[in-house]
Amino acid sequence: MIRINLLPRKLIEKKKIGAFVVFVSISILFSVLICVLLFLPLRDELQAAKRRLELEQLTLRKYQPILQELEELKREESELQARLTSIENLIV
C-alpha cells in the first residue's frame, strides 16, 4: 500500500525541532543534576577539611610559644657548649 504524507513540511519540521528542544532540555537538566550530585559531597568534604585546618592552626598557635622557648634553649645550650669547649681547651 502506498503511504501518502498529508502533513505540510513546516509542521513536520516544527515537530522535529520540538523533539530536539525537548531532548536538549532533558540532556541539560540531566547534566546539571549530575554536576549537583557530584558537587554536594565535595562541598561537605571541603567544609570538613576547612574545619580540620582551623583546628590544626589553633594547635599550632598553642604550641608556637613552646617552640620558640625550645629554640631559645637550644641556642643557649650551644653557647654553653661552646664556652665549655673553650674552657676545656684552656685547662688542657
Short mmCIF file of N, CA and C in Angstrom, two decimals:
data_model
loop_
_atom_site.label_atom_id
_atom_site.label_comp_id
_atom_site.label_asym_id
_atom_site.label_seq_id
_atom_site.Cartn_x
_atom_site.Cartn_y
_atom_site.Cartn_z
N MET A 1 0.84 -1.17 0.00
CA MET A 1 0.00 0.00 0.00
C MET A 1 0.89 1.24 0.00
N ILE A 2 0.50 2.20 -0.72
CA ILE A 2 1.26 3.44 -0.83
C ILE A 2 0.87 4.36 0.31
N ARG A 3 1.92 4.93 0.97
CA ARG A 3 1.66 5.87 2.07
C ARG A 3 1.80 7.28 1.55
N ILE A 4 0.83 8.06 1.83
CA ILE A 4 0.85 9.45 1.39
C ILE A 4 0.95 10.33 2.63
N ASN A 5 1.93 11.23 2.61
CA ASN A 5 2.12 12.15 3.72
C ASN A 5 1.30 13.41 3.44
N LEU A 6 0.26 13.62 4.23
CA LEU A 6 -0.61 14.76 4.02
C LEU A 6 -0.24 15.97 4.89
N LEU A 7 0.75 15.80 5.78
CA LEU A 7 1.15 16.91 6.64
C LEU A 7 2.06 17.87 5.89
N PRO A 8 1.90 19.15 6.10
CA PRO A 8 2.79 20.11 5.45
C PRO A 8 4.22 19.99 6.00
N ARG A 9 5.18 20.36 5.18
CA ARG A 9 6.59 20.22 5.57
C ARG A 9 6.92 21.07 6.80
N LYS A 10 6.36 22.26 6.90
CA LYS A 10 6.65 23.13 8.03
C LYS A 10 6.20 22.49 9.34
N LEU A 11 5.07 21.83 9.33
CA LEU A 11 4.57 21.17 10.52
C LEU A 11 5.47 20.01 10.91
N ILE A 12 5.96 19.29 9.93
CA ILE A 12 6.89 18.18 10.20
C ILE A 12 8.18 18.73 10.80
N GLU A 13 8.68 19.84 10.24
CA GLU A 13 9.92 20.43 10.75
C GLU A 13 9.71 20.96 12.17
N LYS A 14 8.54 21.54 12.45
CA LYS A 14 8.25 22.03 13.80
C LYS A 14 8.25 20.87 14.81
N LYS A 15 7.69 19.74 14.41
CA LYS A 15 7.68 18.58 15.30
C LYS A 15 9.10 18.10 15.56
N LYS A 16 9.94 18.08 14.52
CA LYS A 16 11.33 17.65 14.68
C LYS A 16 12.08 18.62 15.60
N ILE A 17 11.86 19.93 15.38
CA ILE A 17 12.52 20.93 16.21
C ILE A 17 12.04 20.82 17.65
N GLY A 18 10.75 20.61 17.83
CA GLY A 18 10.19 20.45 19.18
C GLY A 18 10.80 19.25 19.89
N ALA A 19 10.93 18.14 19.18
CA ALA A 19 11.53 16.95 19.77
C ALA A 19 13.00 17.20 20.12
N PHE A 20 13.69 17.93 19.26
CA PHE A 20 15.10 18.25 19.53
C PHE A 20 15.23 19.15 20.76
N VAL A 21 14.35 20.13 20.87
CA VAL A 21 14.37 21.03 22.03
C VAL A 21 14.12 20.25 23.31
N VAL A 22 13.18 19.34 23.28
CA VAL A 22 12.90 18.50 24.45
C VAL A 22 14.12 17.66 24.79
N PHE A 23 14.75 17.08 23.79
CA PHE A 23 15.94 16.26 24.01
C PHE A 23 17.07 17.08 24.62
N VAL A 24 17.31 18.27 24.07
CA VAL A 24 18.38 19.13 24.59
C VAL A 24 18.06 19.57 26.02
N SER A 25 16.81 19.92 26.28
CA SER A 25 16.41 20.34 27.62
C SER A 25 16.62 19.23 28.64
N ILE A 26 16.20 18.03 28.29
CA ILE A 26 16.38 16.89 29.19
C ILE A 26 17.86 16.60 29.39
N SER A 27 18.65 16.71 28.34
CA SER A 27 20.09 16.47 28.45
C SER A 27 20.74 17.50 29.37
N ILE A 28 20.37 18.76 29.22
CA ILE A 28 20.93 19.80 30.08
C ILE A 28 20.51 19.59 31.52
N LEU A 29 19.26 19.27 31.74
CA LEU A 29 18.76 19.01 33.09
C LEU A 29 19.50 17.83 33.72
N PHE A 30 19.69 16.78 32.95
CA PHE A 30 20.40 15.61 33.44
C PHE A 30 21.85 15.95 33.78
N SER A 31 22.49 16.75 32.93
CA SER A 31 23.88 17.17 33.18
C SER A 31 23.99 18.00 34.45
N VAL A 32 23.05 18.92 34.62
CA VAL A 32 23.05 19.76 35.83
C VAL A 32 22.83 18.89 37.06
N LEU A 33 21.95 17.94 36.97
CA LEU A 33 21.69 17.04 38.10
C LEU A 33 22.94 16.25 38.46
N ILE A 34 23.64 15.75 37.47
CA ILE A 34 24.88 15.01 37.73
C ILE A 34 25.91 15.92 38.38
N CYS A 35 26.04 17.14 37.89
CA CYS A 35 27.00 18.09 38.48
C CYS A 35 26.66 18.38 39.93
N VAL A 36 25.38 18.57 40.22
CA VAL A 36 24.97 18.85 41.60
C VAL A 36 25.26 17.64 42.48
N LEU A 37 24.96 16.46 42.00
CA LEU A 37 25.20 15.26 42.80
C LEU A 37 26.68 15.03 43.05
N LEU A 38 27.53 15.45 42.12
CA LEU A 38 28.97 15.32 42.32
C LEU A 38 29.51 16.45 43.20
N PHE A 39 28.89 17.61 43.15
CA PHE A 39 29.38 18.78 43.89
C PHE A 39 29.06 18.71 45.37
N LEU A 40 27.88 18.22 45.73
CA LEU A 40 27.47 18.23 47.14
C LEU A 40 28.43 17.48 48.05
N PRO A 41 28.84 16.25 47.73
CA PRO A 41 29.81 15.59 48.61
C PRO A 41 31.15 16.32 48.66
N LEU A 42 31.56 16.91 47.55
CA LEU A 42 32.82 17.65 47.55
C LEU A 42 32.72 18.88 48.44
N ARG A 43 31.58 19.53 48.44
CA ARG A 43 31.38 20.71 49.29
C ARG A 43 31.47 20.31 50.76
N ASP A 44 30.83 19.20 51.13
CA ASP A 44 30.89 18.74 52.51
C ASP A 44 32.32 18.37 52.90
N GLU A 45 33.02 17.71 51.99
CA GLU A 45 34.41 17.34 52.25
C GLU A 45 35.29 18.58 52.40
N LEU A 46 35.03 19.58 51.59
CA LEU A 46 35.80 20.83 51.67
C LEU A 46 35.54 21.53 53.00
N GLN A 47 34.31 21.56 53.45
CA GLN A 47 34.00 22.17 54.74
C GLN A 47 34.67 21.42 55.88
N ALA A 48 34.68 20.09 55.80
CA ALA A 48 35.35 19.30 56.83
C ALA A 48 36.85 19.57 56.83
N ALA A 49 37.43 19.70 55.65
CA ALA A 49 38.86 19.99 55.55
C ALA A 49 39.17 21.38 56.12
N LYS A 50 38.29 22.34 55.88
CA LYS A 50 38.49 23.68 56.45
C LYS A 50 38.43 23.64 57.97
N ARG A 51 37.50 22.86 58.52
CA ARG A 51 37.42 22.74 59.98
C ARG A 51 38.68 22.10 60.54
N ARG A 52 39.18 21.06 59.86
CA ARG A 52 40.42 20.42 60.33
C ARG A 52 41.59 21.39 60.25
N LEU A 53 41.64 22.19 59.20
CA LEU A 53 42.70 23.17 59.05
C LEU A 53 42.65 24.20 60.17
N GLU A 54 41.47 24.70 60.50
CA GLU A 54 41.33 25.66 61.59
C GLU A 54 41.78 25.04 62.91
N LEU A 55 41.42 23.79 63.13
CA LEU A 55 41.83 23.11 64.36
C LEU A 55 43.34 22.97 64.43
N GLU A 56 43.96 22.61 63.31
CA GLU A 56 45.42 22.47 63.28
C GLU A 56 46.10 23.82 63.47
N GLN A 57 45.51 24.89 62.93
CA GLN A 57 46.09 26.22 63.12
C GLN A 57 45.99 26.65 64.58
N LEU A 58 44.88 26.31 65.23
CA LEU A 58 44.76 26.60 66.66
C LEU A 58 45.81 25.84 67.46
N THR A 59 46.01 24.59 67.11
CA THR A 59 47.02 23.78 67.79
C THR A 59 48.41 24.37 67.56
N LEU A 60 48.68 24.80 66.35
CA LEU A 60 49.97 25.40 66.04
C LEU A 60 50.19 26.68 66.85
N ARG A 61 49.15 27.51 66.94
CA ARG A 61 49.27 28.73 67.75
C ARG A 61 49.49 28.40 69.22
N LYS A 62 48.90 27.32 69.67
CA LYS A 62 49.05 26.91 71.07
C LYS A 62 50.50 26.51 71.35
N TYR A 63 51.12 25.80 70.43
CA TYR A 63 52.48 25.30 70.66
C TYR A 63 53.57 26.24 70.16
N GLN A 64 53.22 27.33 69.52
CA GLN A 64 54.22 28.26 69.00
C GLN A 64 55.10 28.85 70.10
N PRO A 65 54.56 29.31 71.23
CA PRO A 65 55.44 29.83 72.29
C PRO A 65 56.38 28.76 72.84
N ILE A 66 55.89 27.55 72.95
CA ILE A 66 56.74 26.46 73.45
C ILE A 66 57.87 26.19 72.47
N LEU A 67 57.58 26.24 71.20
CA LEU A 67 58.59 26.02 70.17
C LEU A 67 59.64 27.13 70.22
N GLN A 68 59.21 28.36 70.40
CA GLN A 68 60.16 29.47 70.50
C GLN A 68 61.05 29.31 71.73
N GLU A 69 60.46 28.90 72.83
CA GLU A 69 61.24 28.67 74.05
C GLU A 69 62.24 27.54 73.84
N LEU A 70 61.84 26.51 73.16
CA LEU A 70 62.74 25.39 72.88
C LEU A 70 63.90 25.84 72.00
N GLU A 71 63.63 26.65 71.00
CA GLU A 71 64.71 27.16 70.15
C GLU A 71 65.66 28.04 70.94
N GLU A 72 65.13 28.84 71.85
CA GLU A 72 65.97 29.68 72.70
C GLU A 72 66.86 28.81 73.60
N LEU A 73 66.28 27.76 74.14
CA LEU A 73 67.06 26.85 75.00
C LEU A 73 68.14 26.14 74.19
N LYS A 74 67.84 25.76 72.97
CA LYS A 74 68.86 25.12 72.13
C LYS A 74 70.00 26.09 71.82
N ARG A 75 69.64 27.34 71.57
CA ARG A 75 70.67 28.35 71.30
C ARG A 75 71.54 28.56 72.54
N GLU A 76 70.91 28.63 73.70
CA GLU A 76 71.68 28.78 74.95
C GLU A 76 72.56 27.56 75.18
N GLU A 77 72.03 26.37 74.87
CA GLU A 77 72.81 25.15 75.05
C GLU A 77 74.05 25.17 74.15
N SER A 78 73.87 25.60 72.91
CA SER A 78 75.02 25.64 72.00
C SER A 78 76.04 26.68 72.47
N GLU A 79 75.58 27.81 73.01
CA GLU A 79 76.51 28.81 73.55
C GLU A 79 77.26 28.26 74.75
N LEU A 80 76.53 27.58 75.63
CA LEU A 80 77.18 26.99 76.81
C LEU A 80 78.15 25.89 76.41
N GLN A 81 77.78 25.13 75.39
CA GLN A 81 78.68 24.07 74.92
C GLN A 81 79.96 24.68 74.35
N ALA A 82 79.82 25.80 73.64
CA ALA A 82 81.00 26.48 73.10
C ALA A 82 81.87 27.01 74.23
N ARG A 83 81.26 27.58 75.27
CA ARG A 83 82.02 28.05 76.43
C ARG A 83 82.75 26.89 77.11
N LEU A 84 82.02 25.78 77.28
CA LEU A 84 82.62 24.62 77.93
C LEU A 84 83.80 24.11 77.13
N THR A 85 83.67 24.07 75.82
CA THR A 85 84.77 23.62 74.96
C THR A 85 85.97 24.56 75.09
N SER A 86 85.71 25.86 75.10
CA SER A 86 86.83 26.80 75.23
C SER A 86 87.48 26.70 76.60
N ILE A 87 86.70 26.48 77.65
CA ILE A 87 87.27 26.31 79.00
C ILE A 87 88.11 25.03 79.05
N GLU A 88 87.60 23.95 78.45
CA GLU A 88 88.36 22.70 78.43
C GLU A 88 89.67 22.87 77.67
N ASN A 89 89.64 23.65 76.61
CA ASN A 89 90.87 23.90 75.84
C ASN A 89 91.88 24.71 76.66
N LEU A 90 91.39 25.63 77.50
CA LEU A 90 92.28 26.41 78.35
C LEU A 90 92.90 25.55 79.45
N ILE A 91 92.14 24.61 79.96
CA ILE A 91 92.62 23.75 81.04
C ILE A 91 93.65 22.76 80.51
N VAL A 92 93.45 22.22 79.37
CA VAL A 92 94.35 21.20 78.82
C VAL A 92 95.56 21.81 78.29
#
